[in-house]
Amino acid sequence: MTYYEEDCRGEVVPELGVRIGGDDVNGDYVKLREGQGDCEDGEGFGDTVESSCTRKRGSLWYWVRLVLMLACLGLLAAICLKWVGPFFMDKEIIPIINWETATFSTPVLAVLVFASVAIFPTLLLPSSPSMWVAGMTFGYGFGFLLIISAASVGISLPYFIGSLFYHKIQGWLEKYPKKASVLRLAGEGDWFHQFRAVTLIRVSPFPYIIYNYCAVASNVKYGPYLLGSLVGMVPEIFVTIYTGILIRTLADASHEHRGLSAPQIIVTVVGFCAAAATTIFFTAYAKRKLTELQREDELLLH
């Protein structure tokens, strides 16, 4: 029996020679020794445990950052409600609401909201202020129906207008292949794949006004484009309606020269944090799913 020093551990390991021959002095031997492979297996197991611990720490750190961010948002919302909000309401919001109420009736206001949400995206203008007005005036029920019906027109007009400039838009996409790869995902696969890709693009932070015109150049069909866009806009619509209702509540409290009660402040802050957390969650989820779709597409190409 002999001994060897292993380099990977710095240990002395026995080597046992077993003779398997007959009476021959020079018979064959089989060496039994704890080799380098065993040491490497141990190291591999250690790496696996270390990798698992790293993932757990990363997941824990993600939730810690999320809680801290929500706490900061809640503190910011409370500061705005206490000091910034009343001043801004008195100088800007209340005069606009009074002018709107005195100038337009409710049916006329509904027509104006519908027209602005339907036309503004075609003119590359944001329609969020019109959605706030819908929330302030009509609430969740009728406000949602009004916005979603107008949005169907607002995302359809750029699609058909963009088809007139199909080749120019494709040339623009070829200049930015990395960003265009996300858009081209929506034009691949079957109906459901296109629907899912369009929905994720709408939820993601990609500028939706630009996508309205670029979608047709990605060869996505109109059906999945329309339905995927409407489904992807639902979180944004509810957040904007909630924002409008919140603005109206704060404006009424400021106009009557009374502060919000403690329960109202708590509900307002919790609602604001929930809306912000929902937006962040759907955005992160959409970005992760789009990345997975891109990887799947690259694997299919290779």
PDB file of C-alpha atoms in Angstrom, residues 104-111 137-138 142:
ATOM      1  CA  PHE A 104     -69.238  71.002 -21.520  1.00  0.00           C
ATOM      2  CA  SER A 105     -72.153  68.786 -20.646  1.00  0.00           C
ATOM      3  CA  THR A 106     -71.565  65.127 -19.788  1.00  0.00           C
ATOM      4  CA  PRO A 107     -72.539  63.779 -23.271  1.00  0.00           C
ATOM      5  CA  VAL A 108     -70.329  66.332 -25.015  1.00  0.00           C
ATOM      6  CA  LEU A 109     -67.470  65.484 -22.662  1.00  0.00           C
ATOM      7  CA  ALA A 110     -67.888  61.799 -23.483  1.00  0.00           C
ATOM      8  CA  VAL A 111     -67.617  62.592 -27.204  1.00  0.00           C
ATOM      9  CA  THR A 137     -66.069  62.193 -14.865  1.00  0.00           C
ATOM     10  CA  PHE A 138     -67.338  58.658 -15.510  1.00  0.00           C
ATOM     11  CA  PHE A 142     -68.496  53.699 -18.185  1.00  0.00           C
TER      12      PHE A 142
END
